[in-house]
PDB file of C-alpha atoms and ligand atoms in Angstrom:
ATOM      1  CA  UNK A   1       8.506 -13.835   7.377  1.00 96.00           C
ATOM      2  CA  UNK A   2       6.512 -10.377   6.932  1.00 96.00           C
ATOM      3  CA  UNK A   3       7.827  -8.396   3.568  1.00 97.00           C
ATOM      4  CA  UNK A   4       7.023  -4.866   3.277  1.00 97.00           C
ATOM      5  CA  UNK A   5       4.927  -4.041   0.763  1.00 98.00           C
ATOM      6  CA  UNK A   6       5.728  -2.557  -2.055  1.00 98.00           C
ATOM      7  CA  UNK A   7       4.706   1.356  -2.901  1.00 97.00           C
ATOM      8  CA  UNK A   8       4.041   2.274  -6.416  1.00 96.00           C
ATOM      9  CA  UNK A   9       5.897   5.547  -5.277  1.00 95.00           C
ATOM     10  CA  UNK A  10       8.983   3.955  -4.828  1.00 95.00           C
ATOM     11  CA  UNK A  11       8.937  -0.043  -6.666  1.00 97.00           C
ATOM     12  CA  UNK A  12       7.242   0.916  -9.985  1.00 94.00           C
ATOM     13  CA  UNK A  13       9.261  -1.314 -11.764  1.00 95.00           C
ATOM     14  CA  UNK A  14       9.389  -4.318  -9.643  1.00 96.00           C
ATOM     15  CA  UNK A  15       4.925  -4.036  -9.241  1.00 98.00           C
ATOM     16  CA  UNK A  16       4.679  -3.585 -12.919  1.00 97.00           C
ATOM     17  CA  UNK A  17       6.786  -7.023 -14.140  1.00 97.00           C
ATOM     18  CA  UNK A  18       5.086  -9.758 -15.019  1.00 98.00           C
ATOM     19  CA  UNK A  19       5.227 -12.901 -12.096  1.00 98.00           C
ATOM     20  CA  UNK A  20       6.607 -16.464 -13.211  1.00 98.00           C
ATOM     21  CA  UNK A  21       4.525 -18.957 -12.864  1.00 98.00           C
ATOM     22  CA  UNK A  22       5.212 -21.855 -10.031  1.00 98.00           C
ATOM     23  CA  UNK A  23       5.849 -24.798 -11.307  1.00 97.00           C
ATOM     24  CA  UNK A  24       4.758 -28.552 -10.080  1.00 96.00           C
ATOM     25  CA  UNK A  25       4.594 -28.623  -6.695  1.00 95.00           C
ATOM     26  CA  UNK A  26       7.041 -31.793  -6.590  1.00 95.00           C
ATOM     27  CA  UNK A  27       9.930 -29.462  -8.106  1.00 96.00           C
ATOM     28  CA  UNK A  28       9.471 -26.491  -5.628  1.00 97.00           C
ATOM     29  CA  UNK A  29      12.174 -25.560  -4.208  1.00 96.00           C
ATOM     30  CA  UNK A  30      13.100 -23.554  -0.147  1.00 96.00           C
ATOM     31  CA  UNK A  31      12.888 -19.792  -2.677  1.00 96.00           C
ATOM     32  CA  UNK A  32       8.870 -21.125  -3.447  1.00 96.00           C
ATOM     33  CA  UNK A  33       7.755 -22.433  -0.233  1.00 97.00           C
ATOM     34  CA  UNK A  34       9.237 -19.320   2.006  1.00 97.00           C
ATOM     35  CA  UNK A  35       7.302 -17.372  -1.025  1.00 97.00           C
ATOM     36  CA  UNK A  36       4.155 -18.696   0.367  1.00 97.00           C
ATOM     37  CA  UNK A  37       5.077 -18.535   3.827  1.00 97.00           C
ATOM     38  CA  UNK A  38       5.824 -14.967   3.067  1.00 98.00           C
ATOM     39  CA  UNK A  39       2.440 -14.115   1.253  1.00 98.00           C
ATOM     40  CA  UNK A  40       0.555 -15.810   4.421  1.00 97.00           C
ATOM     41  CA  UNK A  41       2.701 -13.913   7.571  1.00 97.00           C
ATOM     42  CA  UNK A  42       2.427 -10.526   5.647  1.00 98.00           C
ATOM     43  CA  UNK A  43      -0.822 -11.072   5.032  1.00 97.00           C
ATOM     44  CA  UNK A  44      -1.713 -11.835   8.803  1.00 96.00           C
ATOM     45  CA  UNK A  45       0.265  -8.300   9.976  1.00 96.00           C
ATOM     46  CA  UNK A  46      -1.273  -6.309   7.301  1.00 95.00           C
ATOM     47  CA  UNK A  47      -5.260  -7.408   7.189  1.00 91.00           C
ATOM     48  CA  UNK A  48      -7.030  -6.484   4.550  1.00 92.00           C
ATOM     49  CA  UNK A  49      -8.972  -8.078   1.443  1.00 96.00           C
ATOM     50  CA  UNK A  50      -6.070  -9.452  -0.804  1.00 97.00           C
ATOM     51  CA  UNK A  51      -2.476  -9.775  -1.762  1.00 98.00           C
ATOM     52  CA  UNK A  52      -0.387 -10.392  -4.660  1.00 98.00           C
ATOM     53  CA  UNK A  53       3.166 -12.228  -4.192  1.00 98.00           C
ATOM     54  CA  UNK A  54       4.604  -9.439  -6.519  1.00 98.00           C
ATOM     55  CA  UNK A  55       3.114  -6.549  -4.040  1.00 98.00           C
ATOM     56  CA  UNK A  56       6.421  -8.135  -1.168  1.00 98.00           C
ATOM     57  CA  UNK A  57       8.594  -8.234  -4.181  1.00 97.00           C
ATOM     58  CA  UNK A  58       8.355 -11.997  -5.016  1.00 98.00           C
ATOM     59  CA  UNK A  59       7.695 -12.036  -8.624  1.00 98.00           C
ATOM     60  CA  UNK A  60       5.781 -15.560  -8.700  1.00 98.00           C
ATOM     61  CA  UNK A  61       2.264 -16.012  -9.295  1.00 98.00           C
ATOM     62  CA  UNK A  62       0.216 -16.615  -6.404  1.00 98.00           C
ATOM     63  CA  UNK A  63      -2.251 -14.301  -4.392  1.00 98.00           C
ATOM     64  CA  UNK A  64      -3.964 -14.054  -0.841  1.00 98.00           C
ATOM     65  CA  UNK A  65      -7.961 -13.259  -0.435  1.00 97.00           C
ATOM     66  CA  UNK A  66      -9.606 -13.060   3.037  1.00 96.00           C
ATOM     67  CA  UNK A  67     -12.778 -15.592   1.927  1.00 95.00           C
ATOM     68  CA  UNK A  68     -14.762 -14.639   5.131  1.00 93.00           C
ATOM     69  CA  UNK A  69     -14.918 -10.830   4.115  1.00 92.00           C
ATOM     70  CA  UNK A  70     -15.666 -11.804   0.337  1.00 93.00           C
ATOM     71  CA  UNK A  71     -18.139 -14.109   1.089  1.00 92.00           C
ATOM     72  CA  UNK A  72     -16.034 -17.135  -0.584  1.00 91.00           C
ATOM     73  CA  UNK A  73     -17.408 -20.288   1.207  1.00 88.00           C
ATOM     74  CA  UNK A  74     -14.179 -21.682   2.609  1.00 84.00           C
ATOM     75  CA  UNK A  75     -12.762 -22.911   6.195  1.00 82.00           C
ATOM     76  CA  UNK A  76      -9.373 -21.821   6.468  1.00 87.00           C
ATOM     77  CA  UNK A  77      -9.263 -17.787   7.347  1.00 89.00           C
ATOM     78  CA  UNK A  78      -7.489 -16.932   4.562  1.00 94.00           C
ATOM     79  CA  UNK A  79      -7.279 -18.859   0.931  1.00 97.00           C
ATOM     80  CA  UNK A  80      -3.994 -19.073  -1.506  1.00 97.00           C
ATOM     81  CA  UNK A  81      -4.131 -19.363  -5.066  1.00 98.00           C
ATOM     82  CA  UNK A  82      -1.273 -20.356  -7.032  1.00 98.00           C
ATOM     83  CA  UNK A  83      -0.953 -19.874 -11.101  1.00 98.00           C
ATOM     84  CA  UNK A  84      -4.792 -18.810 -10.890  1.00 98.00           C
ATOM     85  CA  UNK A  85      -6.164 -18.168 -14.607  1.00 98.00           C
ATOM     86  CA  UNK A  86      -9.322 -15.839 -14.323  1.00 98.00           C
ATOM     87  CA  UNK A  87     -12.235 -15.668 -16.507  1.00 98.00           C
ATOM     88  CA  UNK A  88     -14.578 -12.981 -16.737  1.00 98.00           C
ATOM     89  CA  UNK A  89     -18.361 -12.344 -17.599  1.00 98.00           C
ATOM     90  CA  UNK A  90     -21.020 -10.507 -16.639  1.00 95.00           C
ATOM     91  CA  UNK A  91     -21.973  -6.785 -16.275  1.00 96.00           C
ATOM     92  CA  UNK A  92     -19.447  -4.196 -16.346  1.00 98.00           C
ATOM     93  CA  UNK A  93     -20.318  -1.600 -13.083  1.00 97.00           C
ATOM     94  CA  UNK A  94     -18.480   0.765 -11.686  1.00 97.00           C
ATOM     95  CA  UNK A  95     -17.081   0.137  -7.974  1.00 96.00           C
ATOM     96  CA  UNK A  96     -14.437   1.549  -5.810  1.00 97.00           C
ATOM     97  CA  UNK A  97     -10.865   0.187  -4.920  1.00 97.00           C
ATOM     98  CA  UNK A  98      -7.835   0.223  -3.014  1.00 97.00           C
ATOM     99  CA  UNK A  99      -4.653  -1.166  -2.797  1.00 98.00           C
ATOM    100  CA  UNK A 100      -1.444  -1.294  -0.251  1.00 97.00           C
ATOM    101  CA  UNK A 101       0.949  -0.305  -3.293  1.00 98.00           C
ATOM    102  CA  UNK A 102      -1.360   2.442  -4.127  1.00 97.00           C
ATOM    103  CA  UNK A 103      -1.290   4.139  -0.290  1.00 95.00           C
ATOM    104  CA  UNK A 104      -3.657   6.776   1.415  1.00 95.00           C
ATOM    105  CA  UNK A 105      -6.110   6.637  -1.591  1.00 96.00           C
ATOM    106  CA  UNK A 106      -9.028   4.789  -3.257  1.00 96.00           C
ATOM    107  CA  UNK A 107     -10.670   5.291  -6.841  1.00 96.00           C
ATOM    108  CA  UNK A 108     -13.719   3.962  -8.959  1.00 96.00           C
ATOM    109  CA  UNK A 109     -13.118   1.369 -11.641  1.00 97.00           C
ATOM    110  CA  UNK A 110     -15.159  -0.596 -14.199  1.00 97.00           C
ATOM    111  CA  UNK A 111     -15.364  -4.495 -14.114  1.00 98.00           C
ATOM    112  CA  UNK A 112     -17.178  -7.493 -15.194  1.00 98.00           C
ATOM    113  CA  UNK A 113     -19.217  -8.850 -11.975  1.00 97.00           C
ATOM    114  CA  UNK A 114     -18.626 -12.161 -12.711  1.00 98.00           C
ATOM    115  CA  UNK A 115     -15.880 -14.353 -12.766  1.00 98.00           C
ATOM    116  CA  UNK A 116     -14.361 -18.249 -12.241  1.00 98.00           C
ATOM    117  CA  UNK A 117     -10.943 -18.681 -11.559  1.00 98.00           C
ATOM    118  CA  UNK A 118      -8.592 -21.548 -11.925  1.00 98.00           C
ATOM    119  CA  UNK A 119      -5.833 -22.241  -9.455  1.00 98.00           C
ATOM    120  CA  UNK A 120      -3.871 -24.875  -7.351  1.00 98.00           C
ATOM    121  CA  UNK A 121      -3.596 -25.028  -4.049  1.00 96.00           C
ATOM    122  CA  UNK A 122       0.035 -25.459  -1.721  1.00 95.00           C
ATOM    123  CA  UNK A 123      -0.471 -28.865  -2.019  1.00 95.00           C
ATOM    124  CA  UNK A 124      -1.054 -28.880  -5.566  1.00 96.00           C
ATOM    125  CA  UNK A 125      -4.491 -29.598  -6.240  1.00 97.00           C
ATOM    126  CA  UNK A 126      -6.322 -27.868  -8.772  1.00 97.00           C
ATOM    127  CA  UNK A 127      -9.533 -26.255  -8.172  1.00 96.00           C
ATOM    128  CA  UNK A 128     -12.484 -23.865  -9.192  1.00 97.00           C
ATOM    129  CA  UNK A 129     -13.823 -21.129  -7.804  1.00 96.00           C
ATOM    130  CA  UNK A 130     -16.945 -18.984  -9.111  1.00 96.00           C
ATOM    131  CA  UNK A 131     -17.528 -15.495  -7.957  1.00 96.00           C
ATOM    132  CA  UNK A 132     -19.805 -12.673  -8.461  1.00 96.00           C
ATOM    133  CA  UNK A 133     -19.452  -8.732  -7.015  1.00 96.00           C
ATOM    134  CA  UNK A 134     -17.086  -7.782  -5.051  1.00 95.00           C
ATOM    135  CA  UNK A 135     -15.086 -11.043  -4.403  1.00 97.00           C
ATOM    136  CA  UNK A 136     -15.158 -11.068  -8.459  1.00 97.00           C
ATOM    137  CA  UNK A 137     -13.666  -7.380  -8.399  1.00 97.00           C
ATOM    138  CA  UNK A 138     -11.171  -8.394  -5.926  1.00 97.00           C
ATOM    139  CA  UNK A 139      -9.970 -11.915  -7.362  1.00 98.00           C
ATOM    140  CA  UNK A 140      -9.299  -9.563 -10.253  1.00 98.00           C
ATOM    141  CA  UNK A 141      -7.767  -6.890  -9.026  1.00 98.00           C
ATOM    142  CA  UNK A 142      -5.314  -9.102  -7.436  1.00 98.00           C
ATOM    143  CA  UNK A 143      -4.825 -11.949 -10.612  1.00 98.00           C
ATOM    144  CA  UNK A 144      -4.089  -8.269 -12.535  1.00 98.00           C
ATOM    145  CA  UNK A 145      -0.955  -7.509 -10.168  1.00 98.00           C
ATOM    146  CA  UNK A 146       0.368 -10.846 -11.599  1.00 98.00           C
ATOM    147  CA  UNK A 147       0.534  -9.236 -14.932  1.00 98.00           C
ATOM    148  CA  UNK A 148       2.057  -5.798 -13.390  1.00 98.00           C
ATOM    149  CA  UNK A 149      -1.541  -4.426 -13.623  1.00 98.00           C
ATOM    150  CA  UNK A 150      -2.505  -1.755 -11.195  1.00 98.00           C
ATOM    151  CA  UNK A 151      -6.443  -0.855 -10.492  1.00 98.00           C
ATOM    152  CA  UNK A 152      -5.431   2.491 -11.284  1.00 97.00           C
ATOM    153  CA  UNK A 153      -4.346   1.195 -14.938  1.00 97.00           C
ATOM    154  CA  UNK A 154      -7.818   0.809 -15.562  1.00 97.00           C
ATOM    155  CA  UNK A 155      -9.001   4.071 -15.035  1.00 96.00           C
ATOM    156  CA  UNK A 156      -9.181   6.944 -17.180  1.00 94.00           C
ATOM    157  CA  UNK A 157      -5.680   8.943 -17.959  1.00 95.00           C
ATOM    158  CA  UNK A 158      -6.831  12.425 -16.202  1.00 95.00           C
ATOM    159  CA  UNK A 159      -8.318  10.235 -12.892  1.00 95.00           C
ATOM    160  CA  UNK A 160      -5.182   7.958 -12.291  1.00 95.00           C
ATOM    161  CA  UNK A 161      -2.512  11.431 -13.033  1.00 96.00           C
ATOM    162  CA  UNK A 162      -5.114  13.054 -10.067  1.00 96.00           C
ATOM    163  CA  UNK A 163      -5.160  10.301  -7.868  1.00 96.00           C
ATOM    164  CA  UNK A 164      -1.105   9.470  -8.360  1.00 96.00           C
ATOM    165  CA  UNK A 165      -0.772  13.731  -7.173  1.00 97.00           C
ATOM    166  CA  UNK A 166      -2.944  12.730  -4.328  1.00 96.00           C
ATOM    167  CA  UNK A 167      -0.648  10.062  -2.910  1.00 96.00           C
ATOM    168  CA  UNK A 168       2.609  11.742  -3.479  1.00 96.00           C
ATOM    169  CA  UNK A 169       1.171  14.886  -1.746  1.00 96.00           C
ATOM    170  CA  UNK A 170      -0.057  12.047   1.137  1.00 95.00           C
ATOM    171  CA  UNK A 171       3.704  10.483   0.952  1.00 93.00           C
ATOM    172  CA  UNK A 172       5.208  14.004   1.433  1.00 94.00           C
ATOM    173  CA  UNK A 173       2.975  14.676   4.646  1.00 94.00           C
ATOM    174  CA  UNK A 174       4.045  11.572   6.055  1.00 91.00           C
ATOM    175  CA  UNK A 175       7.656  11.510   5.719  1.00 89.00           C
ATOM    176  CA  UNK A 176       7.453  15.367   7.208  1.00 91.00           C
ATOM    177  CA  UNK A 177       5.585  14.138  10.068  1.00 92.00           C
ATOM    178  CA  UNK A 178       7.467  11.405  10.801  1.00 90.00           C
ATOM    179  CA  UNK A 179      11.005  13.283   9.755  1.00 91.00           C
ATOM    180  CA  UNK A 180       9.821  15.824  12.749  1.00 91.00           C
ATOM    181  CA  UNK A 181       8.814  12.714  15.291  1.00 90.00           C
ATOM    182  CA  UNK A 182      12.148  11.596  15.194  1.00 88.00           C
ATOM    183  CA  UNK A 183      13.874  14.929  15.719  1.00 87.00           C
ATOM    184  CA  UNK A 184      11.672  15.463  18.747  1.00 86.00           C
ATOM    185  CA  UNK A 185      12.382  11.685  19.790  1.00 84.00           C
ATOM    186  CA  UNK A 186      16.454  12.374  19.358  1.00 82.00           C
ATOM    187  CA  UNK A 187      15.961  15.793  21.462  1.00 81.00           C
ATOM    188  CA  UNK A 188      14.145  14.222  24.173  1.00 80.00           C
ATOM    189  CA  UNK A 189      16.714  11.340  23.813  1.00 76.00           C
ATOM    190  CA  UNK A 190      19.486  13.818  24.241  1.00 77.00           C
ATOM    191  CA  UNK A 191      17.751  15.916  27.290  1.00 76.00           C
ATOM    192  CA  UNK A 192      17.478  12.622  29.553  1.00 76.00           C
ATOM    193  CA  UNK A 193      21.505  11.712  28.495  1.00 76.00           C
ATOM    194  CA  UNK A 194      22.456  15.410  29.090  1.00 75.00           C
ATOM    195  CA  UNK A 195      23.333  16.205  25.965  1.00 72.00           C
ATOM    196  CA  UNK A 196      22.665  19.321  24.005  1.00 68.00           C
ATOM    197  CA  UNK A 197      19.224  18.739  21.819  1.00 62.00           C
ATOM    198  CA  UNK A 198      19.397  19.818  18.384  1.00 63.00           C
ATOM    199  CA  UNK A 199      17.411  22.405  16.830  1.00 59.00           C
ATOM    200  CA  UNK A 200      14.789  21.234  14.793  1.00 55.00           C
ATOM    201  CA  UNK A 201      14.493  22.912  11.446  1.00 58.00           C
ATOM    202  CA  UNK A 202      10.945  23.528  11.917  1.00 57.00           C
ATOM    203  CA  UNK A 203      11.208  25.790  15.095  1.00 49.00           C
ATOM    204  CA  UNK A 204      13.842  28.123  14.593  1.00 50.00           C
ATOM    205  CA  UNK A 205      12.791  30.423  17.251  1.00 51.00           C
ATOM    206  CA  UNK A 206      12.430  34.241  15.703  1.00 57.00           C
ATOM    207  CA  UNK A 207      13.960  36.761  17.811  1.00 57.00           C
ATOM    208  CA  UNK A 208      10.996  38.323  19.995  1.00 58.00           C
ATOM    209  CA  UNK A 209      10.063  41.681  18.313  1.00 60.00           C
ATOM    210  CA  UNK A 210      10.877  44.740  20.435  1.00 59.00           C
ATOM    211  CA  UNK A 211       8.803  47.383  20.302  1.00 63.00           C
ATOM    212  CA  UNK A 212      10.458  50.514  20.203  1.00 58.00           C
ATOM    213  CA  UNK A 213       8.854  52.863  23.065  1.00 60.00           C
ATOM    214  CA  UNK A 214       8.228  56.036  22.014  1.00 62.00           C
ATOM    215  CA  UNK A 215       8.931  58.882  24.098  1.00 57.00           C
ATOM    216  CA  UNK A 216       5.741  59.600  26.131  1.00 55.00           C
ATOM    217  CA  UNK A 217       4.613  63.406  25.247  1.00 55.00           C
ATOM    218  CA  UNK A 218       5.062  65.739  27.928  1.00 48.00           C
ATOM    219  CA  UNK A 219       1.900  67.712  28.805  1.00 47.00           C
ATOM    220  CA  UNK A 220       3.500  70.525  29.073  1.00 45.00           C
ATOM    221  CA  UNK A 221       3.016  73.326  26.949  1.00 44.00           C
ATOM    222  CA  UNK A 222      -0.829  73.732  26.583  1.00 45.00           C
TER     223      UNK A 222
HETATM  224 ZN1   ZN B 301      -3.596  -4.164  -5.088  1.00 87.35          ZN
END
């Protein structure tokens, strides 16, 4: 079933908790298989590079990552990772990132290039998985969501108040624009039944300006 993801705007506490880990696949229960079911369908609707369970509000540990647009050498279209431990190394750079629970924005961050990550599959089976660049960024941008870790916790103080400013100012332009769609879709709703639209707040109609006419000058008199 697709989940909406969560908004740091709005779920702050629920994307900062730390996830539970699943346990043996023999004891899972209906709550962790529809948890994966739910990572994969919401997944498939929203695209993108990766997704953390907590991001839908299932507090577990397991993520998503598209392997075909990392470069992962793998045959399904998209791979799960369950209780993945990550391991680091390499050269710190600099790259940019984004994230569905951080909306309409992207930022740089600093991490190590390299990285190997531990992690069971739905069946169960344990595997390994090395990575360099960008597919090592993003396996750890989304094993830090596990952990309640946002990419814009690893930024500098001043960049992540800016770049929070930026998406509430995004947020309030969207819920305008979408608060003045649905006016405009009730109106037109309301013409075609006959009923009496509704002014919209936004177009209260001034009263024309009348401009007083002076009284034209007679000639006369010269
Ligand atoms: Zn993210």
């Amino acid at each position: 079933m697709y989940r909406k993801v969560l908004s740091i705007l709005t779920d702050q506490n629920k994307l900062r908790t730390v996830s539970e880990p699943f346990p043996d696949v023999e004891s899972w229960n209906e709550d962790h298989k529809s948890a994966i079911r739910d990572l994969v369908d919401t997944f498939n609707v929203i695209q993108g590079l990766g997704l953390a369970a907590p991001q839908i509000g299932i507090q577990k540990r397991a993520v998503i990552v598209n392997p075909a647009q990392l470069g992962i050498p793998q045959k399904s279209e998209s791979l799960i990772l369950i209780n993945p431990e990550i391991k680091t190394s390499g050269d710190v750079k600099r790259s940019k990132e984004a994230c569905f629970s951080v909306p309409y924005v992207d930022g740089f961050v600093e991490r190590p290039q390299q990285c190997e990550v531990s992690y069971f599959d739905e069946s169960g089976n344990p595997h390994t998985l090395k990575a360099e660049g960008y597919a090592a960024v993003c396996l750890q941008h989304e094993i830090d969501h596990l952990d309640g870790v946002l990419y814009i916790d690893r930024m500098g103080s001043l960049s992540r108040k800016m770049l929070l400013k930026k998406v509430e100012k995004a947020e309030k332009r969207r819920s305008e624009a979408a608060r003045l769609a649905r006016e405009s879709f009730d109106n037109d709703h309301r013409s075609l039944t006959g009923a009496r639209p509704q002014k919209t707040t936004h177009s209260k109609k001034r009263k024309p300006k009348v401009r007083k006419q002076r009284p034209k000058r007679s000639k006369k008199g010269k």
